[in-house]
Short mmCIF file of N, CA and C in Angstrom, two decimals:
data_model
loop_
_atom_site.label_atom_id
_atom_site.label_comp_id
_atom_site.label_asym_id
_atom_site.label_seq_id
_atom_site.Cartn_x
_atom_site.Cartn_y
_atom_site.Cartn_z
N VAL A 74 1.30 22.05 6.74
CA VAL A 74 1.95 21.26 6.88
C VAL A 74 3.21 20.44 6.23
N GLU A 75 3.70 19.99 6.56
CA GLU A 75 4.81 19.47 5.56
C GLU A 75 5.05 17.69 5.62
N ALA A 76 5.24 17.12 4.58
CA ALA A 76 4.93 16.41 4.41
C ALA A 76 6.24 15.31 3.24
N GLU A 77 6.40 14.81 3.00
CA GLU A 77 7.60 14.38 2.42
C GLU A 77 7.22 12.88 1.54
N VAL A 78 7.62 12.76 0.28
CA VAL A 78 6.91 11.79 -0.51
C VAL A 78 8.54 10.67 -0.18
N VAL A 79 7.62 9.27 -0.06
CA VAL A 79 8.59 8.34 0.58
C VAL A 79 8.46 7.02 -0.48
N GLY A 80 7.63 7.25 -1.35
CA GLY A 80 7.46 6.46 -2.62
C GLY A 80 6.96 6.60 -3.59
N MET A 81 6.67 6.08 -4.56
CA MET A 81 5.76 6.76 -6.43
C MET A 81 6.30 5.42 -7.39
N GLY A 82 5.28 5.17 -8.16
CA GLY A 82 5.54 4.16 -8.54
C GLY A 82 3.92 3.78 -9.02
N ASP A 83 4.14 2.71 -10.42
CA ASP A 83 2.71 2.44 -10.67
C ASP A 83 2.19 0.86 -10.11
N VAL A 84 0.74 1.04 -10.10
CA VAL A 84 0.48 -0.05 -9.37
C VAL A 84 -0.92 -0.08 -10.16
N ASP A 85 -0.94 -1.55 -10.56
CA ASP A 85 -2.23 -1.60 -11.44
C ASP A 85 -3.11 -0.28 -12.37
N GLY A 86 -1.99 0.28 -13.11
CA GLY A 86 -1.84 1.48 -14.71
C GLY A 86 -2.35 2.53 -13.77
N LYS A 87 -2.15 2.52 -12.19
CA LYS A 87 -2.19 4.03 -11.71
C LYS A 87 -1.39 4.69 -11.02
N ILE A 88 -1.19 5.88 -11.02
CA ILE A 88 0.16 6.56 -10.55
C ILE A 88 -0.12 6.60 -9.02
N TYR A 89 0.97 5.77 -8.27
CA TYR A 89 0.71 5.43 -7.05
C TYR A 89 1.68 6.75 -5.89
N ILE A 90 1.86 7.45 -4.91
CA ILE A 90 2.40 8.51 -4.23
C ILE A 90 1.74 8.15 -2.84
N GLU A 91 3.04 7.79 -2.12
CA GLU A 91 3.21 7.64 -0.82
C GLU A 91 3.76 8.53 -0.30
N LEU A 92 3.16 9.35 0.46
CA LEU A 92 3.50 10.18 1.81
C LEU A 92 3.63 9.63 3.21
N SER A 93 4.68 10.85 3.68
CA SER A 93 4.82 10.38 5.30
C SER A 93 4.88 11.95 6.27
N SER A 94 3.90 12.43 7.02
CA SER A 94 4.42 13.46 7.66
C SER A 94 4.00 13.33 8.89
N ASN A 95 4.73 14.18 10.27
CA ASN A 95 4.49 14.18 11.77
C ASN A 95 2.80 14.71 12.06
N ASP A 96 2.24 15.10 10.64
CA ASP A 96 0.51 15.95 10.71
C ASP A 96 0.02 14.94 9.96
N SER A 97 0.26 13.55 9.44
CA SER A 97 -0.45 12.57 8.93
C SER A 97 -1.93 13.00 9.66
N GLY A 98 -2.31 12.83 10.60
CA GLY A 98 -3.62 12.91 11.05
C GLY A 98 -4.75 13.82 10.23
N ILE A 99 -4.25 15.05 9.89
CA ILE A 99 -4.75 16.47 9.38
C ILE A 99 -4.73 16.00 8.54
N LEU A 100 -4.05 15.68 7.29
CA LEU A 100 -4.21 15.38 5.96
C LEU A 100 -4.56 14.29 5.24
N ILE A 101 -4.90 13.60 6.47
CA ILE A 101 -5.82 12.20 6.00
C ILE A 101 -7.68 12.48 6.34
N GLY A 102 -7.52 13.36 7.48
CA GLY A 102 -8.94 13.39 7.57
C GLY A 102 -9.94 12.89 8.46
N LYS A 103 -10.87 12.84 8.93
CA LYS A 103 -11.69 11.95 9.32
C LYS A 103 -12.28 10.92 8.11
N ARG A 104 -12.00 9.75 8.32
CA ARG A 104 -12.41 8.37 7.44
C ARG A 104 -11.69 8.86 6.20
N GLY A 105 -10.67 9.49 6.37
CA GLY A 105 -10.03 9.57 4.49
C GLY A 105 -10.39 10.80 3.71
N ALA A 106 -11.81 11.36 4.24
CA ALA A 106 -12.43 12.20 3.77
C ALA A 106 -11.46 13.60 3.08
N THR A 107 -9.98 14.06 4.06
CA THR A 107 -9.06 15.07 3.54
C THR A 107 -8.44 14.46 2.51
N LEU A 108 -7.90 13.22 2.32
CA LEU A 108 -7.05 12.44 2.13
C LEU A 108 -7.78 12.66 0.19
N ASP A 109 -8.79 12.09 0.11
CA ASP A 109 -9.42 11.98 -0.89
C ASP A 109 -9.80 13.39 -1.72
N ALA A 110 -9.99 14.21 -0.39
CA ALA A 110 -10.13 15.61 -1.46
C ALA A 110 -8.70 15.98 -1.76
N LEU A 111 -7.95 15.95 -1.13
CA LEU A 111 -6.25 16.37 -1.73
C LEU A 111 -5.90 15.22 -3.11
N GLN A 112 -6.39 14.04 -3.03
CA GLN A 112 -6.42 13.34 -4.65
C GLN A 112 -6.80 13.46 -5.78
N PHE A 113 -8.01 14.55 -5.13
CA PHE A 113 -9.33 14.93 -6.25
C PHE A 113 -8.39 16.08 -7.04
N LEU A 114 -7.85 17.24 -5.86
CA LEU A 114 -7.41 17.84 -6.48
C LEU A 114 -5.88 17.78 -7.28
N LEU A 115 -5.18 16.74 -6.90
CA LEU A 115 -3.87 16.49 -7.61
C LEU A 115 -4.12 16.21 -8.60
N ASN A 116 -5.19 14.98 -8.71
CA ASN A 116 -5.76 14.69 -10.23
C ASN A 116 -6.48 15.62 -11.29
N LEU A 117 -7.13 16.83 -10.42
CA LEU A 117 -7.25 17.96 -11.62
C LEU A 117 -6.38 19.32 -11.73
N MET A 118 -5.06 18.85 -10.83
CA MET A 118 -4.11 19.86 -10.95
C MET A 118 -2.92 18.81 -11.90
N VAL A 119 -2.90 18.09 -12.04
CA VAL A 119 -1.64 17.33 -13.15
C VAL A 119 -2.51 17.38 -14.06
N ASP A 120 -2.10 17.73 -15.23
CA ASP A 120 -2.75 17.76 -16.70
C ASP A 120 -3.09 16.39 -17.20
N SER A 121 -3.46 15.73 -17.66
CA SER A 121 -3.89 14.20 -17.94
C SER A 121 -3.35 13.74 -18.83
N LYS A 122 -2.36 14.77 -20.30
CA LYS A 122 -1.67 14.13 -20.97
C LYS A 122 -0.25 14.00 -20.15
N ILE A 123 0.18 14.73 -19.44
CA ILE A 123 1.36 14.62 -18.72
C ILE A 123 1.16 12.71 -17.58
N ARG A 124 0.39 12.62 -17.58
CA ARG A 124 -0.40 11.54 -16.72
C ARG A 124 -0.87 10.13 -17.35
N HIS A 125 -1.13 10.43 -18.57
CA HIS A 125 -1.39 9.45 -19.92
C HIS A 125 -2.36 9.07 -19.39
N GLY A 126 -3.13 10.12 -18.79
CA GLY A 126 -4.97 9.29 -18.65
C GLY A 126 -5.06 8.47 -17.58
N ARG A 127 -3.85 7.98 -16.64
CA ARG A 127 -3.97 7.48 -15.47
C ARG A 127 -4.39 8.14 -14.09
N LYS A 128 -4.98 7.80 -13.10
CA LYS A 128 -5.24 7.80 -12.03
C LYS A 128 -4.37 8.18 -11.22
N ILE A 129 -4.25 9.39 -10.74
CA ILE A 129 -3.14 9.19 -9.37
C ILE A 129 -3.91 9.27 -8.07
N VAL A 130 -3.19 8.00 -7.28
CA VAL A 130 -3.49 7.68 -6.20
C VAL A 130 -2.99 7.83 -5.02
N LEU A 131 -2.96 8.96 -4.20
CA LEU A 131 -2.29 9.84 -3.19
C LEU A 131 -2.56 8.77 -1.72
N ASP A 132 -1.72 8.64 -1.13
CA ASP A 132 -1.54 7.75 0.48
C ASP A 132 -0.89 8.20 1.23
N ILE A 133 -1.19 8.48 2.31
CA ILE A 133 -0.41 8.71 3.50
C ILE A 133 -0.17 7.90 4.52
N GLU A 134 1.07 7.25 4.63
CA GLU A 134 1.76 6.42 5.39
C GLU A 134 0.88 4.71 5.74
N SER A 135 0.09 4.46 4.13
CA SER A 135 -0.60 3.33 3.93
C SER A 135 -1.80 2.81 4.78
N TYR A 136 -2.65 4.31 5.06
CA TYR A 136 -3.66 5.01 5.36
C TYR A 136 -4.78 3.45 4.59
N ARG A 137 -4.62 3.98 3.01
CA ARG A 137 -5.68 2.94 2.50
C ARG A 137 -5.69 1.89 2.44
N ASP A 138 -4.37 1.16 2.66
CA ASP A 138 -4.33 -0.89 2.80
C ASP A 138 -4.80 -1.45 4.03
N LYS A 139 -4.35 0.05 5.45
CA LYS A 139 -4.99 -0.22 6.69
C LYS A 139 -6.54 -0.07 6.39
N ARG A 140 -6.87 0.72 5.88
CA ARG A 140 -7.87 1.40 6.33
C ARG A 140 -9.36 -0.08 5.06
N GLU A 141 -8.53 -0.74 4.34
CA GLU A 141 -9.03 -1.96 3.49
C GLU A 141 -9.15 -2.63 4.15
N MET A 142 -8.31 -3.12 5.48
CA MET A 142 -7.78 -4.49 5.65
C MET A 142 -8.55 -4.24 6.94
N SER A 143 -9.20 -3.32 7.18
CA SER A 143 -10.32 -2.88 8.82
C SER A 143 -11.26 -3.35 8.19
N LEU A 144 -11.92 -2.52 6.98
CA LEU A 144 -13.30 -3.13 6.54
C LEU A 144 -13.38 -4.44 6.32
N VAL A 145 -12.32 -5.21 5.15
CA VAL A 145 -12.62 -6.21 5.09
C VAL A 145 -12.61 -7.69 6.28
N ARG A 146 -12.07 -6.98 7.60
CA ARG A 146 -12.23 -7.92 8.83
C ARG A 146 -13.76 -7.68 9.52
N LEU A 147 -13.89 -6.49 9.48
CA LEU A 147 -15.50 -5.91 9.67
C LEU A 147 -16.50 -6.56 9.21
N GLY A 148 -16.13 -6.93 7.51
CA GLY A 148 -17.11 -7.63 6.82
C GLY A 148 -17.05 -9.12 7.00
N LYS A 149 -16.31 -9.60 7.32
CA LYS A 149 -16.24 -10.95 7.89
C LYS A 149 -17.06 -11.02 9.20
N SER A 150 -16.19 -10.30 10.11
CA SER A 150 -16.87 -10.39 11.37
C SER A 150 -18.71 -10.47 11.20
N VAL A 151 -19.40 -9.18 10.96
CA VAL A 151 -20.96 -9.49 10.32
C VAL A 151 -21.44 -10.15 9.80
N ALA A 152 -20.49 -11.17 8.87
CA ALA A 152 -20.81 -12.37 8.11
C ALA A 152 -21.34 -13.10 8.97
N SER A 153 -20.39 -13.35 9.64
CA SER A 153 -19.91 -14.45 11.00
C SER A 153 -21.33 -14.58 11.71
N SER A 154 -21.69 -13.23 12.23
CA SER A 154 -22.33 -12.94 13.09
C SER A 154 -24.23 -13.70 12.32
N VAL A 155 -23.94 -13.08 11.16
CA VAL A 155 -25.48 -13.00 10.31
C VAL A 155 -25.32 -14.91 10.27
N ALA A 156 -24.82 -15.52 9.99
CA ALA A 156 -24.71 -16.73 9.63
C ALA A 156 -24.64 -18.02 10.64
#
């Protein structure tokens, strides 16, 4: 699977890396499971001294932001149904 780094930076004290790929679905996996596993492995591979103790957040085509917005909408919908 080929991917390209399209963005990198510090966000809230974390190192943020954004990737883009034609095979983004494979890299993200079901409900982000593969993405989470890749992020975990990346944090293990990069020495804590190099990243100065900060966590690396890996994202593919803004999946994490889209997922968060989707969950917020779901929560609001359920809350209004309950009310």
